Amino acid sequence: INHPLIQSSTPHSLYIKAQLRLKTKAIIQLLTVLALLACEANPNNFKHETSLVAGLKKGKALNKPIFVYFTGHFLGYDEFQNDLVTTKSIQDKLNKEFVSVVLYVDDKRAIEESDTLNLKKLGFTEEGWKRIQNAKNKGNINTAIEFDLFKRGSQPLYVVVNAENQFIIESFGYVKRDKELFLSKLEKTIQLFGNKTIKTTEQDIISLTLEYYGMTCDCLQWITPEDKVVYEKSIELGNAIPQDSVFIRLEPANREVANPFDLTDENTNEYVFNFKGQFYKGKHPWISEDKIEYNTRLFKYYECELSN
């Protein structure tokens, strides 16, 4: 400032300079607060359903992906409520481009008829549906949904599905309050949902008996006992059936599922297992270490046990 009073070093001019510095600092602090407020959002403005069935129905009507958040009042720190949904960019995306559902696994409220209406159609296992029937409160139902439909039992859990309750991206848990990571997962969902590149299954969860064939090559190894008979017969006749026509690519549905070979010991003679899971639509390519490409059916399992 080129005012002669400011440029001088008189006591009065020094006082004015100090006042200007204080005002400048106050303005900067105010602008900082306003900038932070512009990035924050009121968690009470987060729009969501409290029923999975209602969320799926609304998602289908609006043609939007469904974001499902499993949580509990017992969480020591709720990153979603405190850090994620209070971020304006995240809340706006959830409110505008998703149908959100919040399910508390410790919800002590009494069960209403609407809580179980059409719920069975989502594909519960027999054991899972028994949990629903024996539920004492809404939290019991939400726990059964998380455990049986999504094969997880921890919170927080973030799940994104389409209106048919099929995964769009892999479910995920605690993101360490990383807003950019969380937002990137939402953006990836929108991209996949728009492109319709969603993994779909052929049917509900089924039981399937498979045998580990035990070939020494790096190739497909799992086959049903019935197909094993047909395959070995074709070898005897000198007209072997292509492996990817009868062998199945087997994968766990998530990291928590047991490895079938962990159920065996030195006394195990036949590696025959009973699985519960789903076939995925279409043929799925798999390339061996020898660079041989197989196109085979994919079965992802949620449960396995050694067959008697």
PDB file of C-alpha atoms in Angstrom:
ATOM      1  CA  ILE A   1       0.000   0.000   0.000  1.00  0.00           C
ATOM      2  CA  ASN A   2       1.527   3.281  -1.093  1.00  0.00           C
ATOM      3  CA  HIS A   3      -0.236   5.487   1.423  1.00  0.00           C
ATOM      4  CA  PRO A   4       2.351   7.766   3.109  1.00  0.00           C
ATOM      5  CA  LEU A   5       0.930   6.928   6.535  1.00  0.00           C
ATOM      6  CA  ILE A   6       1.423   3.216   5.950  1.00  0.00           C
ATOM      7  CA  GLN A   7       4.927   3.671   4.540  1.00  0.00           C
ATOM      8  CA  SER A   8       6.094   5.610   7.585  1.00  0.00           C
ATOM      9  CA  SER A   9       7.352   4.076  10.818  1.00  0.00           C
ATOM     10  CA  THR A  10       5.438   6.257  13.276  1.00  0.00           C
ATOM     11  CA  PRO A  11       3.599   4.547  16.155  1.00  0.00           C
ATOM     12  CA  HIS A  12       0.301   5.325  14.460  1.00  0.00           C
ATOM     13  CA  SER A  13       1.390   3.808  11.154  1.00  0.00           C
ATOM     14  CA  LEU A  14       2.676   0.662  12.910  1.00  0.00           C
ATOM     15  CA  TYR A  15      -0.707   0.267  14.599  1.00  0.00           C
ATOM     16  CA  ILE A  16      -2.483   0.495  11.248  1.00  0.00           C
ATOM     17  CA  LYS A  17      -0.126  -2.112   9.745  1.00  0.00           C
ATOM     18  CA  ALA A  18      -0.846  -4.497  12.636  1.00  0.00           C
ATOM     19  CA  GLN A  19      -4.584  -4.046  12.189  1.00  0.00           C
ATOM     20  CA  LEU A  20      -4.296  -4.764   8.464  1.00  0.00           C
ATOM     21  CA  ARG A  21      -2.356  -7.955   9.154  1.00  0.00           C
ATOM     22  CA  LEU A  22      -4.996  -9.126  11.611  1.00  0.00           C
ATOM     23  CA  LYS A  23      -7.808  -8.388   9.165  1.00  0.00           C
ATOM     24  CA  THR A  24      -5.936 -10.152   6.350  1.00  0.00           C
ATOM     25  CA  LYS A  25      -5.407 -13.216   8.553  1.00  0.00           C
ATOM     26  CA  ALA A  26      -9.084 -13.218   9.529  1.00  0.00           C
ATOM     27  CA  ILE A  27     -10.142 -13.035   5.867  1.00  0.00           C
ATOM     28  CA  ILE A  28      -7.841 -15.958   4.956  1.00  0.00           C
ATOM     29  CA  GLN A  29      -9.241 -18.027   7.837  1.00  0.00           C
ATOM     30  CA  LEU A  30     -12.791 -17.234   6.755  1.00  0.00           C
ATOM     31  CA  LEU A  31     -12.078 -18.222   3.151  1.00  0.00           C
ATOM     32  CA  THR A  32     -10.495 -21.464   4.382  1.00  0.00           C
ATOM     33  CA  VAL A  33     -13.577 -22.291   6.443  1.00  0.00           C
ATOM     34  CA  LEU A  34     -15.872 -21.479   3.515  1.00  0.00           C
ATOM     35  CA  ALA A  35     -13.787 -23.716   1.239  1.00  0.00           C
ATOM     36  CA  LEU A  36     -14.024 -26.584   3.722  1.00  0.00           C
ATOM     37  CA  LEU A  37     -17.758 -26.074   4.108  1.00  0.00           C
ATOM     38  CA  ALA A  38     -18.139 -26.221   0.332  1.00  0.00           C
ATOM     39  CA  CYS A  39     -16.551 -29.693   0.385  1.00  0.00           C
ATOM     40  CA  GLU A  40     -18.593 -30.966   3.314  1.00  0.00           C
ATOM     41  CA  ALA A  41     -22.148 -32.242   3.382  1.00  0.00           C
ATOM     42  CA  ASN A  42     -24.731 -32.816   6.079  1.00  0.00           C
ATOM     43  CA  PRO A  43     -25.015 -36.586   6.693  1.00  0.00           C
ATOM     44  CA  ASN A  44     -28.724 -36.095   7.331  1.00  0.00           C
ATOM     45  CA  ASN A  45     -29.139 -35.260   3.632  1.00  0.00           C
ATOM     46  CA  PHE A  46     -27.920 -38.714   2.604  1.00  0.00           C
ATOM     47  CA  LYS A  47     -30.887 -40.449   0.955  1.00  0.00           C
ATOM     48  CA  HIS A  48     -31.230 -44.160   1.639  1.00  0.00           C
ATOM     49  CA  GLU A  49     -33.565 -47.085   2.138  1.00  0.00           C
ATOM     50  CA  THR A  50     -33.505 -49.397   5.160  1.00  0.00           C
ATOM     51  CA  SER A  51     -34.641 -52.530   3.314  1.00  0.00           C
ATOM     52  CA  LEU A  52     -32.695 -54.453   0.672  1.00  0.00           C
ATOM     53  CA  VAL A  53     -35.874 -55.491  -1.152  1.00  0.00           C
ATOM     54  CA  ALA A  54     -37.066 -51.871  -1.257  1.00  0.00           C
ATOM     55  CA  GLY A  55     -33.671 -50.754  -2.541  1.00  0.00           C
ATOM     56  CA  LEU A  56     -33.600 -53.369  -5.297  1.00  0.00           C
ATOM     57  CA  LYS A  57     -37.142 -52.466  -6.348  1.00  0.00           C
ATOM     58  CA  LYS A  58     -36.319 -48.759  -6.475  1.00  0.00           C
ATOM     59  CA  GLY A  59     -33.051 -49.415  -8.310  1.00  0.00           C
ATOM     60  CA  LYS A  60     -34.912 -51.354 -10.975  1.00  0.00           C
ATOM     61  CA  ALA A  61     -37.528 -48.619 -11.385  1.00  0.00           C
ATOM     62  CA  LEU A  62     -34.885 -45.882 -11.686  1.00  0.00           C
ATOM     63  CA  ASN A  63     -32.346 -48.022 -13.595  1.00  0.00           C
ATOM     64  CA  LYS A  64     -29.631 -47.298 -11.040  1.00  0.00           C
ATOM     65  CA  PRO A  65     -27.068 -49.482  -9.228  1.00  0.00           C
ATOM     66  CA  ILE A  66     -27.770 -50.243  -5.571  1.00  0.00           C
ATOM     67  CA  PHE A  67     -25.222 -49.320  -2.916  1.00  0.00           C
ATOM     68  CA  VAL A  68     -25.632 -51.408   0.253  1.00  0.00           C
ATOM     69  CA  TYR A  69     -23.879 -50.441   3.483  1.00  0.00           C
ATOM     70  CA  PHE A  70     -23.736 -52.964   6.339  1.00  0.00           C
ATOM     71  CA  THR A  71     -22.881 -51.362   9.647  1.00  0.00           C
ATOM     72  CA  GLY A  72     -23.535 -51.504  13.403  1.00  0.00           C
ATOM     73  CA  HIS A  73     -24.003 -49.085  16.270  1.00  0.00           C
ATOM     74  CA  PHE A  74     -21.128 -50.874  18.008  1.00  0.00           C
ATOM     75  CA  LEU A  75     -18.473 -49.611  15.570  1.00  0.00           C
ATOM     76  CA  GLY A  76     -15.797 -47.706  17.422  1.00  0.00           C
ATOM     77  CA  TYR A  77     -15.536 -45.225  14.559  1.00  0.00           C
ATOM     78  CA  ASP A  78     -17.936 -45.080  11.644  1.00  0.00           C
ATOM     79  CA  GLU A  79     -15.824 -43.915   8.705  1.00  0.00           C
ATOM     80  CA  PHE A  80     -18.817 -43.793   6.393  1.00  0.00           C
ATOM     81  CA  GLN A  81     -20.901 -41.507   8.594  1.00  0.00           C
ATOM     82  CA  ASN A  82     -17.998 -39.377   9.823  1.00  0.00           C
ATOM     83  CA  ASP A  83     -15.735 -39.103   6.774  1.00  0.00           C
ATOM     84  CA  LEU A  84     -17.231 -40.462   3.568  1.00  0.00           C
ATOM     85  CA  VAL A  85     -20.879 -39.457   3.327  1.00  0.00           C
ATOM     86  CA  THR A  86     -20.048 -36.040   4.815  1.00  0.00           C
ATOM     87  CA  THR A  87     -17.904 -35.378   1.723  1.00  0.00           C
ATOM     88  CA  LYS A  88     -20.033 -33.457  -0.772  1.00  0.00           C
ATOM     89  CA  SER A  89     -18.719 -35.193  -3.894  1.00  0.00           C
ATOM     90  CA  ILE A  90     -19.426 -38.634  -2.403  1.00  0.00           C
ATOM     91  CA  GLN A  91     -22.849 -37.747  -1.046  1.00  0.00           C
ATOM     92  CA  ASP A  92     -23.880 -36.109  -4.319  1.00  0.00           C
ATOM     93  CA  LYS A  93     -22.833 -39.171  -6.322  1.00  0.00           C
ATOM     94  CA  LEU A  94     -24.672 -41.550  -4.007  1.00  0.00           C
ATOM     95  CA  ASN A  95     -27.822 -39.414  -3.976  1.00  0.00           C
ATOM     96  CA  LYS A  96     -27.900 -38.771  -7.715  1.00  0.00           C
ATOM     97  CA  GLU A  97     -26.493 -41.920  -9.332  1.00  0.00           C
ATOM     98  CA  PHE A  98     -27.251 -44.713  -6.847  1.00  0.00           C
ATOM     99  CA  VAL A  99     -30.049 -46.103  -4.743  1.00  0.00           C
ATOM    100  CA  SER A 100     -28.528 -46.534  -1.294  1.00  0.00           C
ATOM    101  CA  VAL A 101     -29.489 -49.012   1.423  1.00  0.00           C
ATOM    102  CA  VAL A 102     -28.204 -48.898   5.006  1.00  0.00           C
ATOM    103  CA  LEU A 103     -28.556 -52.094   7.049  1.00  0.00           C
ATOM    104  CA  TYR A 104     -27.664 -52.230  10.745  1.00  0.00           C
ATOM    105  CA  VAL A 105     -26.786 -55.740  11.897  1.00  0.00           C
ATOM    106  CA  ASP A 106     -27.603 -54.783  15.505  1.00  0.00           C
ATOM    107  CA  ASP A 107     -30.961 -53.112  14.764  1.00  0.00           C
ATOM    108  CA  LYS A 108     -33.134 -54.111  17.750  1.00  0.00           C
ATOM    109  CA  ARG A 109     -36.427 -52.913  16.272  1.00  0.00           C
ATOM    110  CA  ALA A 110     -39.263 -55.382  15.873  1.00  0.00           C
ATOM    111  CA  ILE A 111     -39.700 -57.152  12.543  1.00  0.00           C
ATOM    112  CA  GLU A 112     -42.445 -55.883  10.255  1.00  0.00           C
ATOM    113  CA  GLU A 113     -44.163 -57.820   7.496  1.00  0.00           C
ATOM    114  CA  SER A 114     -42.472 -55.692   4.851  1.00  0.00           C
ATOM    115  CA  ASP A 115     -39.036 -56.760   6.157  1.00  0.00           C
ATOM    116  CA  THR A 116     -39.445 -60.298   4.809  1.00  0.00           C
ATOM    117  CA  LEU A 117     -41.882 -59.717   1.938  1.00  0.00           C
ATOM    118  CA  ASN A 118     -40.330 -61.044  -1.306  1.00  0.00           C
ATOM    119  CA  LEU A 119     -37.035 -61.567   0.528  1.00  0.00           C
ATOM    120  CA  LYS A 120     -36.877 -65.292  -0.213  1.00  0.00           C
ATOM    121  CA  LYS A 121     -36.693 -64.606  -3.956  1.00  0.00           C
ATOM    122  CA  LEU A 122     -33.171 -63.206  -3.523  1.00  0.00           C
ATOM    123  CA  GLY A 123     -31.685 -66.710  -3.439  1.00  0.00           C
ATOM    124  CA  PHE A 124     -31.080 -67.683   0.171  1.00  0.00           C
ATOM    125  CA  THR A 125     -29.658 -71.083   0.983  1.00  0.00           C
ATOM    126  CA  GLU A 126     -31.860 -73.365   3.057  1.00  0.00           C
ATOM    127  CA  GLU A 127     -29.785 -72.593   6.141  1.00  0.00           C
ATOM    128  CA  GLY A 128     -29.893 -68.868   5.412  1.00  0.00           C
ATOM    129  CA  TRP A 129     -33.651 -68.842   5.086  1.00  0.00           C
ATOM    130  CA  LYS A 130     -33.939 -70.631   8.437  1.00  0.00           C
ATOM    131  CA  ARG A 131     -31.996 -67.740   9.966  1.00  0.00           C
ATOM    132  CA  ILE A 132     -34.534 -65.336   8.497  1.00  0.00           C
ATOM    133  CA  GLN A 133     -37.447 -67.367   9.859  1.00  0.00           C
ATOM    134  CA  ASN A 134     -35.855 -67.515  13.317  1.00  0.00           C
ATOM    135  CA  ALA A 135     -34.933 -63.819  13.383  1.00  0.00           C
ATOM    136  CA  LYS A 136     -35.996 -61.907  16.515  1.00  0.00           C
ATOM    137  CA  ASN A 137     -35.424 -58.382  15.196  1.00  0.00           C
ATOM    138  CA  LYS A 138     -34.450 -56.397  12.098  1.00  0.00           C
ATOM    139  CA  GLY A 139     -30.761 -56.750  12.920  1.00  0.00           C
ATOM    140  CA  ASN A 140     -31.003 -60.555  12.796  1.00  0.00           C
ATOM    141  CA  ILE A 141     -32.473 -60.281   9.295  1.00  0.00           C
ATOM    142  CA  ASN A 142     -29.749 -57.898   8.147  1.00  0.00           C
ATOM    143  CA  THR A 143     -27.075 -60.212   9.567  1.00  0.00           C
ATOM    144  CA  ALA A 144     -28.572 -63.169   7.698  1.00  0.00           C
ATOM    145  CA  ILE A 145     -28.655 -61.127   4.485  1.00  0.00           C
ATOM    146  CA  GLU A 146     -24.994 -60.168   4.790  1.00  0.00           C
ATOM    147  CA  PHE A 147     -23.824 -63.667   5.724  1.00  0.00           C
ATOM    148  CA  ASP A 148     -25.952 -65.717   3.326  1.00  0.00           C
ATOM    149  CA  LEU A 149     -26.277 -63.502   0.245  1.00  0.00           C
ATOM    150  CA  PHE A 150     -22.937 -61.712   0.372  1.00  0.00           C
ATOM    151  CA  LYS A 151     -20.864 -64.277   2.302  1.00  0.00           C
ATOM    152  CA  ARG A 152     -19.373 -61.789   4.712  1.00  0.00           C
ATOM    153  CA  GLY A 153     -19.727 -61.222   8.439  1.00  0.00           C
ATOM    154  CA  SER A 154     -17.778 -58.048   9.183  1.00  0.00           C
ATOM    155  CA  GLN A 155     -18.609 -54.363   9.266  1.00  0.00           C
ATOM    156  CA  PRO A 156     -18.312 -51.958   7.653  1.00  0.00           C
ATOM    157  CA  LEU A 157     -19.117 -53.734   4.409  1.00  0.00           C
ATOM    158  CA  TYR A 158     -19.831 -51.929   1.150  1.00  0.00           C
ATOM    159  CA  VAL A 159     -21.678 -53.874  -1.538  1.00  0.00           C
ATOM    160  CA  VAL A 160     -22.776 -52.644  -4.967  1.00  0.00           C
ATOM    161  CA  VAL A 161     -25.260 -54.710  -6.959  1.00  0.00           C
ATOM    162  CA  ASN A 162     -27.723 -54.334  -9.793  1.00  0.00           C
ATOM    163  CA  ALA A 163     -31.495 -54.749  -9.492  1.00  0.00           C
ATOM    164  CA  GLU A 164     -31.101 -58.552  -9.783  1.00  0.00           C
ATOM    165  CA  ASN A 165     -28.830 -58.491  -6.708  1.00  0.00           C
ATOM    166  CA  GLN A 166     -25.760 -59.364  -8.802  1.00  0.00           C
ATOM    167  CA  PHE A 167     -22.371 -57.906  -7.932  1.00  0.00           C
ATOM    168  CA  ILE A 168     -21.183 -55.033 -10.123  1.00  0.00           C
ATOM    169  CA  ILE A 169     -17.828 -54.720  -8.355  1.00  0.00           C
ATOM    170  CA  GLU A 170     -16.328 -56.863  -5.624  1.00  0.00           C
ATOM    171  CA  SER A 171     -17.622 -56.001  -2.161  1.00  0.00           C
ATOM    172  CA  PHE A 172     -15.125 -54.198   0.076  1.00  0.00           C
ATOM    173  CA  GLY A 173     -14.686 -53.157   3.684  1.00  0.00           C
ATOM    174  CA  TYR A 174     -12.839 -50.460   5.628  1.00  0.00           C
ATOM    175  CA  VAL A 175     -11.074 -48.026   3.287  1.00  0.00           C
ATOM    176  CA  LYS A 176      -9.082 -46.230   6.027  1.00  0.00           C
ATOM    177  CA  ARG A 177     -11.129 -43.048   5.475  1.00  0.00           C
ATOM    178  CA  ASP A 178      -9.647 -42.750   1.996  1.00  0.00           C
ATOM    179  CA  LYS A 179     -12.209 -40.578   0.216  1.00  0.00           C
ATOM    180  CA  GLU A 180     -10.514 -40.769  -3.180  1.00  0.00           C
ATOM    181  CA  LEU A 181     -10.380 -44.572  -3.042  1.00  0.00           C
ATOM    182  CA  PHE A 182     -14.029 -44.798  -2.046  1.00  0.00           C
ATOM    183  CA  LEU A 183     -15.085 -42.348  -4.742  1.00  0.00           C
ATOM    184  CA  SER A 184     -13.053 -44.240  -7.375  1.00  0.00           C
ATOM    185  CA  LYS A 185     -14.995 -47.421  -6.546  1.00  0.00           C
ATOM    186  CA  LEU A 186     -18.282 -45.578  -7.022  1.00  0.00           C
ATOM    187  CA  GLU A 187     -17.086 -44.180 -10.355  1.00  0.00           C
ATOM    188  CA  LYS A 188     -15.940 -47.636 -11.498  1.00  0.00           C
ATOM    189  CA  THR A 189     -19.397 -48.971 -10.617  1.00  0.00           C
ATOM    190  CA  ILE A 190     -21.125 -46.335 -12.730  1.00  0.00           C
ATOM    191  CA  GLN A 191     -18.837 -47.128 -15.654  1.00  0.00           C
ATOM    192  CA  LEU A 192     -19.478 -50.875 -15.424  1.00  0.00           C
ATOM    193  CA  PHE A 193     -23.191 -50.391 -14.881  1.00  0.00           C
ATOM    194  CA  GLY A 194     -23.401 -48.127 -17.915  1.00  0.00           C
ATOM    195  CA  ASN A 195     -21.503 -50.639 -20.030  1.00  0.00           C
ATOM    196  CA  LYS A 196     -23.614 -53.511 -18.638  1.00  0.00           C
ATOM    197  CA  THR A 197     -20.402 -55.506 -18.012  1.00  0.00           C
ATOM    198  CA  ILE A 198     -21.896 -57.142 -14.935  1.00  0.00           C
ATOM    199  CA  LYS A 199     -21.096 -60.696 -13.935  1.00  0.00           C
ATOM    200  CA  THR A 200     -24.280 -62.730 -14.092  1.00  0.00           C
ATOM    201  CA  THR A 201     -24.996 -66.237 -12.906  1.00  0.00           C
ATOM    202  CA  GLU A 202     -26.936 -69.000 -14.567  1.00  0.00           C
ATOM    203  CA  GLN A 203     -29.096 -69.869 -11.574  1.00  0.00           C
ATOM    204  CA  ASP A 204     -29.472 -69.613  -7.832  1.00  0.00           C
ATOM    205  CA  ILE A 205     -26.966 -71.258  -5.521  1.00  0.00           C
ATOM    206  CA  ILE A 206     -26.808 -75.001  -6.167  1.00  0.00           C
ATOM    207  CA  SER A 207     -25.037 -78.027  -4.714  1.00  0.00           C
ATOM    208  CA  LEU A 208     -22.430 -79.622  -6.970  1.00  0.00           C
ATOM    209  CA  THR A 209     -20.192 -82.644  -6.471  1.00  0.00           C
ATOM    210  CA  LEU A 210     -16.790 -82.355  -8.137  1.00  0.00           C
ATOM    211  CA  GLU A 211     -13.722 -84.544  -8.209  1.00  0.00           C
ATOM    212  CA  TYR A 212     -10.145 -83.316  -8.487  1.00  0.00           C
ATOM    213  CA  TYR A 213      -8.822 -85.335 -11.426  1.00  0.00           C
ATOM    214  CA  GLY A 214      -5.145 -85.043 -10.481  1.00  0.00           C
ATOM    215  CA  MET A 215      -3.479 -84.712 -13.871  1.00  0.00           C
ATOM    216  CA  THR A 216       0.161 -83.678 -13.697  1.00  0.00           C
ATOM    217  CA  CYS A 217      -0.257 -80.906 -16.274  1.00  0.00           C
ATOM    218  CA  ASP A 218      -1.200 -77.303 -15.536  1.00  0.00           C
ATOM    219  CA  CYS A 219      -4.702 -77.759 -16.880  1.00  0.00           C
ATOM    220  CA  LEU A 220      -8.334 -77.911 -15.819  1.00  0.00           C
ATOM    221  CA  GLN A 221      -8.736 -80.462 -13.044  1.00  0.00           C
ATOM    222  CA  TRP A 222     -12.307 -80.387 -11.706  1.00  0.00           C
ATOM    223  CA  ILE A 223     -15.001 -82.624 -13.139  1.00  0.00           C
ATOM    224  CA  THR A 224     -18.298 -84.146 -12.053  1.00  0.00           C
ATOM    225  CA  PRO A 225     -18.255 -87.914 -11.394  1.00  0.00           C
ATOM    226  CA  GLU A 226     -20.694 -88.400 -14.281  1.00  0.00           C
ATOM    227  CA  ASP A 227     -18.568 -86.444 -16.762  1.00  0.00           C
ATOM    228  CA  LYS A 228     -15.481 -88.287 -15.550  1.00  0.00           C
ATOM    229  CA  VAL A 229     -16.968 -91.569 -16.724  1.00  0.00           C
ATOM    230  CA  VAL A 230     -17.799 -90.082 -20.135  1.00  0.00           C
ATOM    231  CA  TYR A 231     -14.356 -88.463 -20.484  1.00  0.00           C
ATOM    232  CA  GLU A 232     -12.413 -91.625 -19.627  1.00  0.00           C
ATOM    233  CA  LYS A 233     -14.587 -93.659 -21.978  1.00  0.00           C
ATOM    234  CA  SER A 234     -13.771 -91.260 -24.806  1.00  0.00           C
ATOM    235  CA  ILE A 235     -10.050 -91.713 -24.104  1.00  0.00           C
ATOM    236  CA  GLU A 236     -10.435 -95.503 -24.294  1.00  0.00           C
ATOM    237  CA  LEU A 237     -12.126 -95.152 -27.678  1.00  0.00           C
ATOM    238  CA  GLY A 238      -9.293 -92.935 -28.926  1.00  0.00           C
ATOM    239  CA  ASN A 239     -11.512 -89.896 -29.401  1.00  0.00           C
ATOM    240  CA  ALA A 240     -10.909 -87.842 -26.279  1.00  0.00           C
ATOM    241  CA  ILE A 241     -13.409 -85.105 -25.534  1.00  0.00           C
ATOM    242  CA  PRO A 242     -11.790 -81.633 -25.315  1.00  0.00           C
ATOM    243  CA  GLN A 243     -10.982 -80.880 -21.689  1.00  0.00           C
ATOM    244  CA  ASP A 244     -12.808 -77.572 -21.614  1.00  0.00           C
ATOM    245  CA  SER A 245     -16.015 -79.345 -22.676  1.00  0.00           C
ATOM    246  CA  VAL A 246     -16.219 -81.414 -19.508  1.00  0.00           C
ATOM    247  CA  PHE A 247     -13.811 -79.933 -16.970  1.00  0.00           C
ATOM    248  CA  ILE A 248     -14.856 -76.983 -14.837  1.00  0.00           C
ATOM    249  CA  ARG A 249     -12.918 -73.953 -13.687  1.00  0.00           C
ATOM    250  CA  LEU A 250     -13.419 -73.739  -9.917  1.00  0.00           C
ATOM    251  CA  GLU A 251     -12.863 -70.585  -7.870  1.00  0.00           C
ATOM    252  CA  PRO A 252     -13.760 -69.462  -4.334  1.00  0.00           C
ATOM    253  CA  ALA A 253     -16.408 -66.734  -4.223  1.00  0.00           C
ATOM    254  CA  ASN A 254     -14.377 -64.792  -1.644  1.00  0.00           C
ATOM    255  CA  ARG A 255     -11.195 -65.035   0.412  1.00  0.00           C
ATOM    256  CA  GLU A 256     -12.950 -66.397   3.476  1.00  0.00           C
ATOM    257  CA  VAL A 257     -14.021 -69.639   1.785  1.00  0.00           C
ATOM    258  CA  ALA A 258     -12.036 -72.733   2.758  1.00  0.00           C
ATOM    259  CA  ASN A 259      -9.600 -74.350   0.338  1.00  0.00           C
ATOM    260  CA  PRO A 260     -10.988 -77.858  -0.310  1.00  0.00           C
ATOM    261  CA  PHE A 261      -7.547 -79.424   0.121  1.00  0.00           C
ATOM    262  CA  ASP A 262      -7.373 -78.062   3.669  1.00  0.00           C
ATOM    263  CA  LEU A 263     -10.130 -80.567   4.455  1.00  0.00           C
ATOM    264  CA  THR A 264      -7.974 -83.550   3.471  1.00  0.00           C
ATOM    265  CA  ASP A 265      -5.204 -85.507   5.191  1.00  0.00           C
ATOM    266  CA  GLU A 266      -2.868 -88.392   4.442  1.00  0.00           C
ATOM    267  CA  ASN A 267      -5.752 -90.881   4.714  1.00  0.00           C
ATOM    268  CA  THR A 268      -7.767 -89.239   1.964  1.00  0.00           C
ATOM    269  CA  ASN A 269      -7.996 -91.551  -1.043  1.00  0.00           C
ATOM    270  CA  GLU A 270     -10.536 -89.792  -3.269  1.00  0.00           C
ATOM    271  CA  TYR A 271     -10.582 -86.066  -3.732  1.00  0.00           C
ATOM    272  CA  VAL A 272     -14.315 -85.682  -4.156  1.00  0.00           C
ATOM    273  CA  PHE A 273     -15.968 -82.618  -2.669  1.00  0.00           C
ATOM    274  CA  ASN A 274     -19.453 -81.187  -2.297  1.00  0.00           C
ATOM    275  CA  PHE A 275     -19.690 -77.504  -3.161  1.00  0.00           C
ATOM    276  CA  LYS A 276     -22.391 -74.864  -2.886  1.00  0.00           C
ATOM    277  CA  GLY A 277     -22.130 -72.061  -5.393  1.00  0.00           C
ATOM    278  CA  GLN A 278     -23.127 -70.750  -8.798  1.00  0.00           C
ATOM    279  CA  PHE A 279     -22.196 -71.224 -12.431  1.00  0.00           C
ATOM    280  CA  TYR A 280     -21.445 -68.002 -14.273  1.00  0.00           C
ATOM    281  CA  LYS A 281     -22.948 -67.454 -17.697  1.00  0.00           C
ATOM    282  CA  GLY A 282     -20.980 -68.170 -20.824  1.00  0.00           C
ATOM    283  CA  LYS A 283     -17.498 -69.581 -21.330  1.00  0.00           C
ATOM    284  CA  HIS A 284     -14.577 -68.149 -19.394  1.00  0.00           C
ATOM    285  CA  PRO A 285     -11.035 -68.159 -20.810  1.00  0.00           C
ATOM    286  CA  TRP A 286      -8.154 -69.499 -18.755  1.00  0.00           C
ATOM    287  CA  ILE A 287      -4.541 -69.760 -19.929  1.00  0.00           C
ATOM    288  CA  SER A 288      -2.224 -72.404 -18.471  1.00  0.00           C
ATOM    289  CA  GLU A 289       1.479 -71.961 -17.753  1.00  0.00           C
ATOM    290  CA  ASP A 290       2.093 -73.725 -21.081  1.00  0.00           C
ATOM    291  CA  LYS A 291       0.148 -70.923 -22.823  1.00  0.00           C
ATOM    292  CA  ILE A 292      -2.733 -73.250 -23.665  1.00  0.00           C
ATOM    293  CA  GLU A 293      -6.046 -71.406 -23.662  1.00  0.00           C
ATOM    294  CA  TYR A 294      -9.145 -73.118 -22.317  1.00  0.00           C
ATOM    295  CA  ASN A 295     -12.689 -71.776 -22.549  1.00  0.00           C
ATOM    296  CA  THR A 296     -14.728 -73.457 -19.906  1.00  0.00           C
ATOM    297  CA  ARG A 297     -17.578 -73.058 -17.466  1.00  0.00           C
ATOM    298  CA  LEU A 298     -16.847 -71.127 -14.276  1.00  0.00           C
ATOM    299  CA  PHE A 299     -18.225 -72.235 -10.923  1.00  0.00           C
ATOM    300  CA  LYS A 300     -17.678 -70.042  -7.847  1.00  0.00           C
ATOM    301  CA  TYR A 301     -18.312 -71.725  -4.522  1.00  0.00           C
ATOM    302  CA  TYR A 302     -19.326 -70.356  -1.131  1.00  0.00           C
ATOM    303  CA  GLU A 303     -19.126 -73.618   0.820  1.00  0.00           C
ATOM    304  CA  CYS A 304     -17.260 -76.897   0.431  1.00  0.00           C
ATOM    305  CA  GLU A 305     -16.963 -80.176   2.286  1.00  0.00           C
ATOM    306  CA  LEU A 306     -15.275 -83.488   1.700  1.00  0.00           C
ATOM    307  CA  SER A 307     -17.736 -85.946   0.199  1.00  0.00           C
ATOM    308  CA  ASN A 308     -18.376 -89.143   2.135  1.00  0.00           C
TER     309      ASN A 308
END
